Coordinates of C-alpha atoms in Angstrom, one line a residue:
Chain A
X1446 CA 14.5 7.0 -195.6
X1447 CA 16.2 3.7 -194.5
X1448 CA 14.5 1.3 -192.1
X1449 CA 15.7 -1.8 -190.3
X1450 CA 14.2 -5.2 -191.1
X1451 CA 15.6 -8.0 -188.8
X1452 CA 19.4 -7.7 -189.2
X1453 CA 19.4 -5.4 -192.3
X1454 CA 19.2 -1.8 -193.1
X1455 CA 16.9 -1.4 -196.2
X1456 CA 14.9 1.1 -198.2
X1457 CA 11.8 2.2 -196.3
X1458 CA 9.4 0.9 -199.1
X1459 CA 10.9 -2.5 -198.9
X1460 CA 10.0 -3.0 -195.3
X1461 CA 7.2 -5.5 -195.8
X1462 CA 5.8 -8.2 -193.6
X1463 CA 3.9 -11.3 -194.6
X1464 CA 0.2 -11.4 -193.8
X1465 CA 0.5 -14.5 -191.7
X1466 CA 2.4 -12.6 -189.0
X1467 CA 0.8 -12.9 -185.5
X1468 CA 0.9 -9.1 -185.2
X1469 CA -1.5 -8.9 -188.1
X1470 CA -3.7 -11.9 -187.3
X1471 CA -3.8 -11.5 -183.5
X1472 CA -2.4 -8.1 -182.6
X1473 CA 0.5 -9.9 -180.8
X1474 CA 3.6 -7.7 -180.7
X1475 CA 5.6 -5.1 -178.7
X1476 CA 7.4 -1.9 -179.5
X1477 CA 9.2 1.1 -178.1
X1478 CA 9.6 4.7 -179.3
X1479 CA 12.1 7.4 -178.6
X1480 CA 13.2 10.6 -180.1
X1481 CA 16.6 12.0 -181.1
X1482 CA 18.2 15.2 -180.1
X1483 CA 20.0 16.1 -183.3
X1484 CA 21.0 12.6 -184.5
X1485 CA 21.5 11.3 -181.0
X1486 CA 19.0 9.0 -179.4
X1487 CA 17.5 10.3 -176.1
X1488 CA 17.4 7.9 -173.2
X1489 CA 18.7 5.3 -175.6
X1490 CA 19.5 2.6 -173.0
X1491 CA 16.2 3.1 -171.1
X1492 CA 14.3 2.5 -174.3
X1493 CA 16.4 -0.4 -175.5
X1494 CA 16.2 -2.1 -172.1
X1495 CA 12.5 -1.7 -171.9
X1496 CA 12.1 -3.0 -175.5
X1497 CA 13.9 -6.3 -174.6
X1498 CA 12.0 -6.5 -171.4
X1499 CA 8.6 -6.2 -173.2
X1500 CA 9.8 -8.8 -175.7
X1501 CA 10.8 -11.2 -173.0
X1502 CA 7.5 -10.8 -171.2
X1503 CA 5.6 -11.7 -174.4
X1504 CA 8.1 -14.6 -175.0
X1505 CA 9.4 -13.0 -178.2
X1506 CA 13.1 -13.6 -179.0
X1507 CA 14.6 -10.7 -180.8
X1508 CA 16.5 -11.7 -183.9
X1509 CA 19.5 -9.4 -182.9
X1510 CA 21.0 -8.7 -179.5
X1511 CA 21.0 -5.3 -177.7
X1512 CA 24.5 -4.3 -178.9
X1513 CA 23.8 -5.1 -182.5
X1514 CA 20.4 -3.4 -182.4
X1515 CA 21.9 -0.2 -181.0
X1516 CA 24.7 -0.1 -183.6
X1517 CA 22.2 -0.7 -186.4
X1518 CA 20.0 2.2 -185.2
X1519 CA 22.9 4.6 -184.9
X1520 CA 24.0 3.6 -188.4
X1521 CA 20.5 4.2 -189.8
X1522 CA 20.2 7.6 -188.1
X1523 CA 23.5 8.7 -189.7
X1524 CA 22.3 7.6 -193.1
X1525 CA 18.9 9.1 -192.8
X1526 CA 20.4 12.4 -191.4
X1527 CA 17.0 13.7 -190.1
X1528 CA 17.6 15.8 -186.9
X1529 CA 15.2 15.5 -184.0
X1530 CA 13.3 12.5 -185.4
X1531 CA 11.4 9.6 -183.9
X1532 CA 12.5 6.0 -183.8
X1533 CA 10.0 3.2 -183.5
X1534 CA 11.2 -0.3 -182.8
X1535 CA 8.6 -3.1 -183.3
X1536 CA 8.9 -6.8 -182.6
X1537 CA 6.0 -9.0 -184.0
X1538 CA 4.7 -12.5 -183.0
X1539 CA 6.1 -13.8 -186.4
X1540 CA 4.6 -15.9 -189.1
X1541 CA 2.3 -18.3 -187.3
X1542 CA 1.9 -21.9 -188.3
X1543 CA -1.6 -22.1 -186.7
X1544 CA -2.7 -18.5 -186.7
X1545 CA -2.5 -18.6 -182.9
X1546 CA 1.0 -19.7 -181.9
X1547 CA 4.2 -17.6 -181.7
X1548 CA 6.4 -17.9 -184.8
X1549 CA 9.8 -16.5 -185.4
X1550 CA 9.5 -12.8 -184.5
X1551 CA 10.1 -10.1 -187.1
X1552 CA 12.0 -6.9 -186.0
X1553 CA 11.6 -3.7 -187.7
X1554 CA 12.7 -0.1 -186.9
X1555 CA 11.2 2.9 -188.5
X1556 CA 12.7 6.4 -188.5
X1557 CA 10.0 9.1 -188.6
X1558 CA 10.0 12.8 -188.7
X1559 CA 8.3 14.3 -185.6
X1560 CA 5.9 17.1 -186.4
X1561 CA 6.0 19.7 -183.7
X1562 CA 3.1 19.6 -181.1
X1563 CA 1.0 22.8 -180.9
X1564 CA 3.0 25.4 -178.8
X1565 CA -0.1 26.3 -176.8
X1566 CA -0.3 22.8 -175.5
X1567 CA 2.9 23.5 -173.6
X1568 CA 2.1 27.1 -172.7
X1569 CA -1.7 26.9 -172.0
X1570 CA -2.1 23.2 -171.3
X1571 CA -4.5 20.6 -172.7
X1572 CA -8.0 19.3 -171.9
X1573 CA -8.6 15.5 -171.4
X1574 CA -11.8 13.4 -171.2
X1575 CA -11.9 10.5 -168.8
X1576 CA -12.6 7.0 -170.1
X1577 CA -13.3 4.0 -167.9
X1578 CA -10.9 1.4 -169.3
X1579 CA -8.5 -1.2 -168.0
X1580 CA -5.6 -1.8 -170.3
X1581 CA -4.5 -5.4 -171.1
X1582 CA -1.1 -6.2 -169.6
X1583 CA -0.6 -2.5 -168.8
X1584 CA 3.1 -2.9 -167.7
X1585 CA 4.2 -4.3 -171.1
X1586 CA 4.5 -2.0 -174.1
X1587 CA 2.3 -4.1 -176.4
X1588 CA 1.0 -2.7 -179.8
X1589 CA -2.7 -2.8 -178.5
X1590 CA -4.1 0.8 -178.9
X1591 CA -7.5 -0.2 -180.3
X1592 CA -9.5 1.7 -177.6
X1593 CA -7.4 4.9 -177.9
X1594 CA -7.9 5.1 -181.7
X1595 CA -11.5 3.9 -181.5
X1596 CA -12.3 6.8 -179.1
X1597 CA -10.7 9.6 -181.3
X1598 CA -14.0 11.0 -182.5
X1599 CA -15.3 11.3 -178.9
X1600 CA -12.0 13.1 -178.0
X1601 CA -12.4 15.6 -180.9
X1602 CA -16.1 16.1 -180.2
X1603 CA -15.3 17.1 -176.7
X1604 CA -12.6 19.6 -177.8
X1605 CA -10.0 17.5 -175.9
X1606 CA -6.7 16.1 -177.0
X1607 CA -6.5 12.7 -175.2
X1608 CA -8.2 10.3 -172.8
X1609 CA -7.5 9.9 -169.1
X1610 CA -8.0 6.2 -168.4
X1611 CA -9.4 5.2 -165.0
X1612 CA -11.1 2.1 -163.7
X1613 CA -13.8 2.4 -161.1
X1614 CA -12.5 5.8 -160.2
X1615 CA -8.8 4.8 -160.0
X1616 CA -6.7 6.8 -162.5
X1617 CA -4.1 4.9 -164.5
X1618 CA -2.6 6.9 -167.4
X1619 CA -3.4 8.5 -170.8
X1620 CA -3.3 6.6 -174.1
X1621 CA 0.4 7.3 -174.5
X1622 CA 1.4 9.5 -171.6
X1623 CA 1.7 9.3 -167.8
X1624 CA -0.4 11.5 -165.5
X1625 CA 0.5 13.6 -162.4
X1626 CA -1.3 16.0 -160.1
X1627 CA 0.1 18.6 -157.7
X1628 CA -2.0 18.4 -154.5
X1629 CA -3.0 21.1 -152.0
X1630 CA 0.3 20.6 -150.1
X1631 CA 2.3 21.0 -153.4
X1632 CA 3.1 17.3 -153.3
X1633 CA 3.4 15.7 -156.8
X1634 CA 1.4 12.5 -157.0
X1635 CA 1.4 9.9 -159.8
X1636 CA 0.0 6.4 -160.1
X1637 CA 2.6 3.8 -159.1
X1638 CA 1.2 0.6 -160.6
X1639 CA -1.1 -0.8 -163.3
X1640 CA 0.5 1.5 -165.8
X1641 CA 3.2 1.6 -168.5
X1642 CA 6.1 3.2 -166.7
X1643 CA 7.2 5.8 -169.2
X1644 CA 10.9 6.6 -169.7
X1645 CA 10.2 10.3 -169.6
X1646 CA 8.1 9.7 -166.4
X1647 CA 11.2 8.2 -164.8
X1648 CA 13.4 11.2 -165.7
X1649 CA 10.7 13.7 -164.7
X1650 CA 10.3 12.0 -161.3
X1651 CA 14.1 12.0 -160.9
X1652 CA 14.2 15.7 -161.6
X1653 CA 11.2 16.6 -159.6
X1654 CA 12.4 14.8 -156.5
X1655 CA 15.3 17.2 -156.3
X1656 CA 12.9 20.1 -155.7
X1657 CA 9.5 18.7 -154.6
X1658 CA 8.0 15.9 -152.6
X1659 CA 7.0 13.2 -155.2
X1660 CA 4.7 10.3 -154.2
X1661 CA 3.8 7.2 -156.3
X1662 CA 0.5 5.9 -155.1
X1663 CA -3.1 5.0 -156.2
X1664 CA -4.7 8.2 -157.4
X1665 CA -8.5 8.6 -157.7
X1666 CA -10.7 10.6 -160.0
X1667 CA -12.3 12.4 -157.0
X1668 CA -8.9 13.9 -156.1
X1669 CA -9.0 15.9 -159.3
X1670 CA -11.4 18.5 -157.9
X1671 CA -8.9 19.3 -155.1
X1672 CA -5.8 19.2 -157.2
X1673 CA -3.9 22.5 -157.6
X1674 CA -2.3 21.4 -160.9
X1675 CA -2.1 18.5 -163.3
X1676 CA 0.4 17.6 -166.0
X1677 CA 1.5 14.7 -168.2
X1678 CA 4.8 13.3 -169.3
X1679 CA 5.8 11.6 -172.5
X1680 CA 8.5 11.3 -175.1
X1681 CA 7.3 14.2 -177.2
X1682 CA 5.2 15.9 -174.5
X1683 CA 8.1 16.3 -172.1
X1684 CA 6.1 18.0 -169.3
X1685 CA 2.7 19.3 -170.5
X1686 CA 0.1 21.0 -168.3
X1687 CA -3.5 19.8 -168.1
X1688 CA -6.0 22.5 -167.4
X1689 CA -9.2 20.4 -167.6
X1690 CA -10.5 16.8 -167.2
X1691 CA -14.2 16.5 -168.3
X1692 CA -16.0 19.4 -166.6
X1693 CA -13.3 19.7 -163.9
X1694 CA -11.3 22.9 -164.3
X1695 CA -7.8 22.5 -162.7
X1696 CA -5.8 25.3 -161.3
X1697 CA -8.3 27.9 -162.5
X1698 CA -7.8 26.7 -166.1
X1699 CA -4.2 27.7 -166.3
X1700 CA -0.8 25.9 -165.9
X1701 CA 0.4 26.0 -162.3
X1702 CA 3.7 27.3 -160.9
X1703 CA 5.1 23.8 -160.1
X1704 CA 4.3 22.6 -163.6
X1705 CA 5.9 25.7 -165.1
X1706 CA 9.0 25.3 -162.9
X1707 CA 9.3 21.6 -164.0
X1708 CA 9.0 22.5 -167.6
X1709 CA 11.8 25.1 -167.3
X1710 CA 14.0 22.8 -165.2
X1711 CA 13.4 19.9 -167.6
X1712 CA 15.0 21.8 -170.5
X1713 CA 18.2 22.2 -168.4
X1714 CA 17.9 18.6 -167.3
X1715 CA 17.8 17.5 -171.0
X1716 CA 20.9 19.7 -171.9
X1717 CA 22.9 18.2 -169.0
X1718 CA 21.7 14.7 -169.8
X1719 CA 22.8 15.0 -173.4
X1720 CA 26.2 16.5 -172.4
X1721 CA 26.8 13.5 -170.1
X1722 CA 25.6 10.9 -172.6
X1723 CA 27.4 11.8 -175.8
Chain B
X1453 CA -2.1 -21.5 -202.3
X1454 CA -3.7 -18.2 -203.6
X1455 CA -4.6 -15.5 -201.2
X1456 CA -6.6 -12.2 -201.8
X1457 CA -4.8 -8.8 -201.3
X1458 CA -7.3 -5.9 -201.7
X1459 CA -8.9 -6.5 -205.0
X1460 CA -6.6 -9.2 -206.4
X1461 CA -6.0 -12.9 -206.1
X1462 CA -2.3 -13.4 -205.7
X1463 CA 0.3 -16.0 -204.8
X1464 CA 0.3 -16.6 -201.0
X1465 CA 4.0 -15.6 -200.6
X1466 CA 3.3 -12.3 -202.3
X1467 CA 0.7 -11.2 -199.7
X1468 CA 2.9 -8.7 -197.9
X1469 CA 1.9 -5.5 -196.0
X1470 CA 4.1 -2.5 -195.3
X1471 CA 5.4 -2.0 -191.7
X1472 CA 3.6 1.3 -191.4
X1473 CA 0.2 -0.3 -191.3
X1474 CA -1.8 0.6 -188.2
X1475 CA -2.5 -3.1 -187.6
X1476 CA 1.3 -3.6 -187.0
X1477 CA 1.9 -0.4 -185.2
X1478 CA -1.3 -0.2 -183.0
X1479 CA -3.0 -3.6 -183.3
X1480 CA -5.9 -1.8 -185.1
X1481 CA -7.8 -4.2 -187.3
X1482 CA -10.7 -6.6 -187.6
X1483 CA -11.3 -10.0 -189.1
X1484 CA -13.6 -12.9 -189.6
X1485 CA -13.0 -16.6 -190.0
X1486 CA -15.2 -19.4 -191.5
X1487 CA -14.8 -22.9 -192.7
X1488 CA -15.8 -24.6 -195.9
X1489 CA -17.8 -27.8 -196.3
X1490 CA -16.1 -29.3 -199.4
X1491 CA -15.3 -26.0 -201.2
X1492 CA -18.5 -24.3 -200.1
X1493 CA -18.3 -21.6 -197.4
X1494 CA -20.4 -22.4 -194.3
X1495 CA -22.7 -19.6 -193.0
X1496 CA -21.1 -17.4 -195.7
X1497 CA -23.5 -14.4 -195.4
X1498 CA -23.4 -14.5 -191.6
X1499 CA -19.6 -14.1 -191.7
X1500 CA -19.5 -11.6 -194.5
X1501 CA -22.2 -9.5 -192.8
X1502 CA -20.3 -9.6 -189.5
X1503 CA -17.0 -8.7 -191.2
X1504 CA -18.5 -5.5 -192.7
X1505 CA -20.2 -4.7 -189.4
X1506 CA -16.9 -5.0 -187.5
X1507 CA -15.2 -2.9 -190.2
X1508 CA -17.9 -0.2 -189.9
X1509 CA -17.7 -0.1 -186.1
X1510 CA -13.9 0.6 -186.3
X1511 CA -14.4 3.1 -189.1
X1512 CA -12.5 1.0 -191.6
X1513 CA -13.8 1.3 -195.2
X1514 CA -13.3 -2.0 -197.0
X1515 CA -11.6 -1.7 -200.5
X1516 CA -14.2 -4.0 -202.1
X1517 CA -17.9 -4.3 -201.5
X1518 CA -19.7 -7.4 -200.2
X1519 CA -20.6 -8.8 -203.6
X1520 CA -17.1 -8.5 -205.0
X1521 CA -15.5 -9.9 -201.8
X1522 CA -17.8 -13.0 -201.9
X1523 CA -17.1 -13.6 -205.6
X1524 CA -13.3 -13.3 -205.1
X1525 CA -13.4 -15.7 -202.2
X1526 CA -15.4 -18.3 -204.2
X1527 CA -13.0 -17.9 -207.1
X1528 CA -10.0 -18.4 -204.7
X1529 CA -11.5 -21.5 -203.1
X1530 CA -12.0 -23.1 -206.6
X1531 CA -8.4 -22.3 -207.6
X1532 CA -7.0 -23.6 -204.3
X1533 CA -9.2 -26.7 -204.3
X1534 CA -8.6 -27.6 -200.7
X1535 CA -11.7 -29.2 -199.3
X1536 CA -12.9 -28.4 -195.7
X1537 CA -10.4 -25.5 -195.3
X1538 CA -10.5 -22.3 -193.3
X1539 CA -10.9 -18.8 -194.7
X1540 CA -9.6 -15.8 -192.7
X1541 CA -10.6 -12.3 -193.9
X1542 CA -8.6 -9.4 -192.3
X1543 CA -9.0 -5.7 -192.7
X1544 CA -6.2 -3.5 -191.3
X1545 CA -6.1 0.1 -190.2
X1546 CA -3.9 0.9 -193.2
X1547 CA -0.7 2.8 -193.7
X1548 CA -0.7 5.5 -191.1
X1549 CA 0.6 9.0 -191.7
X1550 CA 1.1 9.7 -188.0
X1551 CA 1.4 6.2 -186.6
X1552 CA -1.9 6.7 -184.8
X1553 CA -4.5 7.7 -187.4
X1554 CA -6.5 5.5 -189.6
X1555 CA -5.1 5.2 -193.2
X1556 CA -6.5 3.4 -196.2
X1557 CA -7.3 -0.1 -194.9
X1558 CA -5.7 -3.2 -196.5
X1559 CA -7.9 -6.2 -197.1
X1560 CA -6.4 -9.7 -197.2
X1561 CA -8.0 -13.1 -197.3
X1562 CA -6.0 -16.3 -196.3
X1563 CA -7.1 -19.8 -197.2
X1564 CA -5.7 -22.3 -194.6
X1565 CA -5.9 -26.0 -194.2
X1566 CA -7.8 -26.9 -190.9
X1567 CA -6.1 -29.6 -188.9
X1568 CA -8.6 -31.9 -187.2
X1569 CA -9.2 -31.2 -183.5
X1570 CA -8.5 -34.2 -181.2
X1571 CA -11.5 -36.6 -181.4
X1572 CA -11.6 -37.0 -177.6
X1573 CA -12.4 -33.3 -177.2
X1574 CA -15.7 -34.0 -178.9
X1575 CA -16.4 -37.4 -177.2
X1576 CA -15.0 -36.8 -173.7
X1577 CA -15.0 -33.0 -173.5
X1578 CA -12.4 -30.4 -172.5
X1579 CA -11.0 -28.8 -169.4
X1580 CA -10.9 -25.0 -169.1
X1581 CA -9.2 -22.6 -166.6
X1582 CA -11.0 -19.4 -165.6
X1583 CA -9.2 -16.1 -166.1
X1584 CA -10.4 -12.7 -164.9
X1585 CA -10.4 -10.5 -168.0
X1586 CA -12.6 -8.0 -169.7
X1587 CA -12.1 -7.9 -173.5
X1588 CA -11.8 -4.5 -175.2
X1589 CA -14.8 -3.7 -177.4
X1590 CA -16.0 -7.3 -176.9
X1591 CA -18.8 -7.2 -179.5
X1592 CA -16.4 -6.2 -182.4
X1593 CA -14.3 -9.0 -183.9
X1594 CA -11.0 -7.1 -183.5
X1595 CA -7.6 -8.7 -184.0
X1596 CA -6.7 -8.3 -180.3
X1597 CA -5.9 -11.7 -178.8
X1598 CA -2.8 -10.7 -176.8
X1599 CA -4.1 -12.0 -173.4
X1600 CA -5.2 -15.4 -174.9
X1601 CA -1.8 -16.0 -176.4
X1602 CA 0.1 -14.6 -173.4
X1603 CA -1.7 -17.1 -171.2
X1604 CA -1.0 -20.2 -173.3
X1605 CA 1.8 -21.5 -170.9
X1606 CA -0.7 -21.3 -167.9
X1607 CA -3.3 -23.2 -169.9
X1608 CA -0.9 -25.9 -170.8
X1609 CA 0.5 -26.1 -167.3
X1610 CA -3.0 -26.8 -166.0
X1611 CA -3.7 -29.5 -168.5
X1612 CA -6.5 -27.4 -170.0
X1613 CA -7.3 -26.4 -173.6
X1614 CA -8.6 -22.9 -173.2
X1615 CA -9.5 -20.0 -170.9
X1616 CA -12.9 -19.2 -169.6
X1617 CA -13.0 -15.4 -169.3
X1618 CA -15.0 -13.8 -166.4
X1619 CA -15.0 -10.4 -164.8
X1620 CA -15.8 -10.2 -161.1
X1621 CA -17.6 -13.5 -161.3
X1622 CA -19.6 -12.8 -164.4
X1623 CA -18.8 -15.2 -167.3
X1624 CA -18.3 -13.9 -170.8
X1625 CA -16.7 -16.3 -173.2
X1626 CA -13.6 -18.3 -174.1
X1627 CA -10.7 -16.9 -176.1
X1628 CA -12.4 -17.9 -179.4
X1629 CA -15.6 -19.7 -178.4
X1630 CA -18.9 -19.1 -176.7
X1631 CA -19.9 -20.8 -173.5
X1632 CA -23.2 -22.5 -172.4
X1633 CA -24.3 -24.4 -169.4
X1634 CA -27.3 -26.7 -168.9
X1635 CA -28.8 -26.0 -165.5
X1636 CA -30.6 -28.3 -163.1
X1637 CA -33.9 -27.7 -164.9
X1638 CA -32.3 -28.7 -168.2
X1639 CA -32.5 -25.1 -169.4
X1640 CA -29.6 -24.1 -171.6
X1641 CA -28.1 -20.8 -170.4
X1642 CA -25.5 -18.6 -172.2
X1643 CA -24.3 -15.0 -171.7
X1644 CA -26.3 -12.5 -173.7
X1645 CA -24.1 -9.4 -173.7
X1646 CA -20.5 -8.3 -173.4
X1647 CA -19.4 -11.1 -175.7
X1648 CA -18.5 -11.7 -179.4
X1649 CA -21.7 -13.2 -180.7
X1650 CA -20.4 -16.2 -182.6
X1651 CA -22.0 -17.3 -185.9
X1652 CA -22.0 -20.9 -184.7
X1653 CA -23.5 -19.7 -181.4
X1654 CA -26.4 -18.3 -183.3
X1655 CA -27.1 -21.5 -185.2
X1656 CA -26.7 -23.7 -182.1
X1657 CA -29.2 -21.5 -180.3
X1658 CA -31.5 -21.7 -183.3
X1659 CA -31.3 -25.5 -183.3
X1660 CA -31.4 -25.9 -179.5
X1661 CA -34.5 -23.7 -179.2
X1662 CA -36.5 -26.3 -181.2
X1663 CA -35.9 -28.9 -178.5
X1664 CA -34.9 -27.2 -175.2
X1665 CA -35.6 -24.0 -173.3
X1666 CA -32.7 -21.6 -174.1
X1667 CA -32.1 -18.4 -172.1
X1668 CA -29.6 -15.6 -172.8
X1669 CA -28.8 -13.8 -169.6
X1670 CA -25.9 -12.9 -167.2
X1671 CA -24.2 -16.1 -166.1
X1672 CA -21.9 -16.3 -163.0
X1673 CA -19.0 -18.4 -162.1
X1674 CA -20.8 -19.6 -158.9
X1675 CA -23.4 -21.2 -161.1
X1676 CA -20.9 -23.7 -162.5
X1677 CA -21.0 -25.9 -159.4
X1678 CA -24.8 -26.5 -159.8
X1679 CA -24.6 -26.9 -163.6
X1680 CA -25.5 -30.3 -165.0
X1681 CA -23.6 -29.8 -168.2
X1682 CA -21.4 -27.3 -170.0
X1683 CA -20.4 -26.9 -173.6
X1684 CA -18.9 -24.4 -176.0
X1685 CA -19.6 -23.5 -179.6
X1686 CA -17.3 -22.3 -182.4
X1687 CA -16.5 -22.6 -186.1
X1688 CA -14.3 -25.6 -185.8
X1689 CA -15.6 -26.8 -182.3
X1690 CA -19.2 -27.0 -183.4
X1691 CA -20.7 -28.2 -180.1
X1692 CA -18.0 -29.4 -177.7
X1693 CA -18.5 -30.6 -174.1
X1694 CA -16.7 -29.1 -171.1
X1695 CA -16.2 -31.5 -168.2
X1696 CA -14.1 -29.2 -165.9
X1697 CA -13.4 -25.5 -165.1
X1698 CA -10.6 -25.0 -162.7
X1699 CA -11.3 -27.5 -159.9
X1700 CA -15.0 -27.7 -160.6
X1701 CA -16.0 -31.0 -162.2
X1702 CA -19.2 -30.6 -164.3
X1703 CA -21.7 -33.5 -164.9
X1704 CA -19.5 -36.0 -163.1
X1705 CA -16.6 -35.3 -165.5
X1706 CA -18.4 -36.6 -168.6
X1707 CA -20.4 -35.0 -171.4
X1708 CA -24.1 -34.8 -170.6
X1709 CA -27.2 -36.0 -172.5
X1710 CA -28.3 -32.6 -173.6
X1711 CA -24.9 -31.8 -175.0
X1712 CA -24.7 -35.2 -176.8
X1713 CA -28.2 -34.8 -178.2
X1714 CA -27.1 -31.3 -179.5
X1715 CA -23.9 -32.7 -181.0
X1716 CA -25.9 -35.3 -182.9
X1717 CA -28.7 -33.0 -184.0
X1718 CA -26.1 -30.4 -185.1
X1719 CA -24.7 -32.8 -187.7
X1720 CA -28.2 -33.1 -189.3
X1721 CA -28.7 -29.4 -189.0
X1722 CA -25.5 -28.8 -190.9
X1723 CA -26.5 -31.3 -193.6
X1724 CA -29.9 -29.6 -194.0
X1725 CA -28.3 -26.2 -194.0
X1726 CA -25.8 -27.0 -196.7
X1727 CA -28.6 -28.6 -198.8
X1728 CA -30.7 -25.4 -198.6
X1729 CA -27.7 -23.0 -199.2
X1730 CA -26.0 -24.5 -202.3

């Protein structure tokens, strides 16, 4: 596989970074991740725009501009020729003179095969466990996932697949996905602030608003017991039902009709989207 | 300069890490940092022990054992021959198969010259600004310093040198130092939990307890106005006075007598310590 390092397309194994980079010394960096449909990037501009926005918020100048980055990624995808893969774009704090100050950022882009998620996660849903945690700078896509990875054994021990973060009862998001409920009036509710606003979240809200009432507002843990349905959105998760959070069974432990309708409509939405963006 | 990469001493410029390392992709890694007196590591066992403890808490097996790491560091210091330098030991999450799971950790050790801190920071003290922030996994020395670096422009704009973290009024620590006050009864008070327990903090508490009452307990922002003195401890800061936090002037804006006595006694403590650990 070929990767991108700064302004060059190089062999994957040559994509190395010096140990004095601020991403290694201080976890200071940002990234974005998208998937391809065939060899075509999905929601390309959304991800590229968010990447440059995250970079700007952490004061990291990218070594190449948007146009050049996009053309290099398209070139890399053609060379690698792996259909339906993942693309991870990372920008680091750069080699630091003091071990604490921002240097000249390093850009790298990885192209990764995406293993399929278990089919029953889409058809039967997933179980989550809640975890009280407030992410640092939640609206910037930083590389900080220490807590999510640290908690993996707890997730596995509970027979769950991910964490639902909340702080003092207020729900934010999962480790790498956004969270939605369908309330007793069939309104779709999702947190509107203090979260990373997913690109897939945006498109699912766009789609759902055509058929349902969708509200972005503060959402609390104690609303889960009255929720008819719950689901998550994410780049690889698309629309995925949630049937349980901790001991709270949602929708009788099965995916609900609104979620299933959205899953079905989302496939058509994707087809239309790709037709209009090719 | 020579650095260490896993089990080898190599040229500094050859210390490179592949971009698929979990420290770069997910900020997952731990470190420790100490200084040398001449070529001798200060509080060597304290730092090495804490390093392996942090590693164990993040489930990162170190590629070499304590004895081998210590002997490689001593060998590196003799080769580099830089008196009074800094040594940074880092352990990463390793190359990740999935971009989210722990791989085989990479160890690296950097040897850095330490620039002297401004003399007036020790003689006149420093100003801090408070920042409401709860560190992730505060008792583990992870590489996550995003917020501290993100806030640098605010620190500079306020004419301050660092942040004093608190959460809902409860003080924790600075970005890379521990915090103490001297109360109206000349008792030294420092937070006892929810912090990274500094090695220098331990030794300063040890020294201070011989001459003063020292209490580890919850410490609140509203106690700053009544505090006679404040100071911080850290590897390079030793004992450093604080004369101001936000708009709160402490001790009339000058270092207090307890802090100055500790500064003076700390130099003797260091001399004795090095004599007994050579």
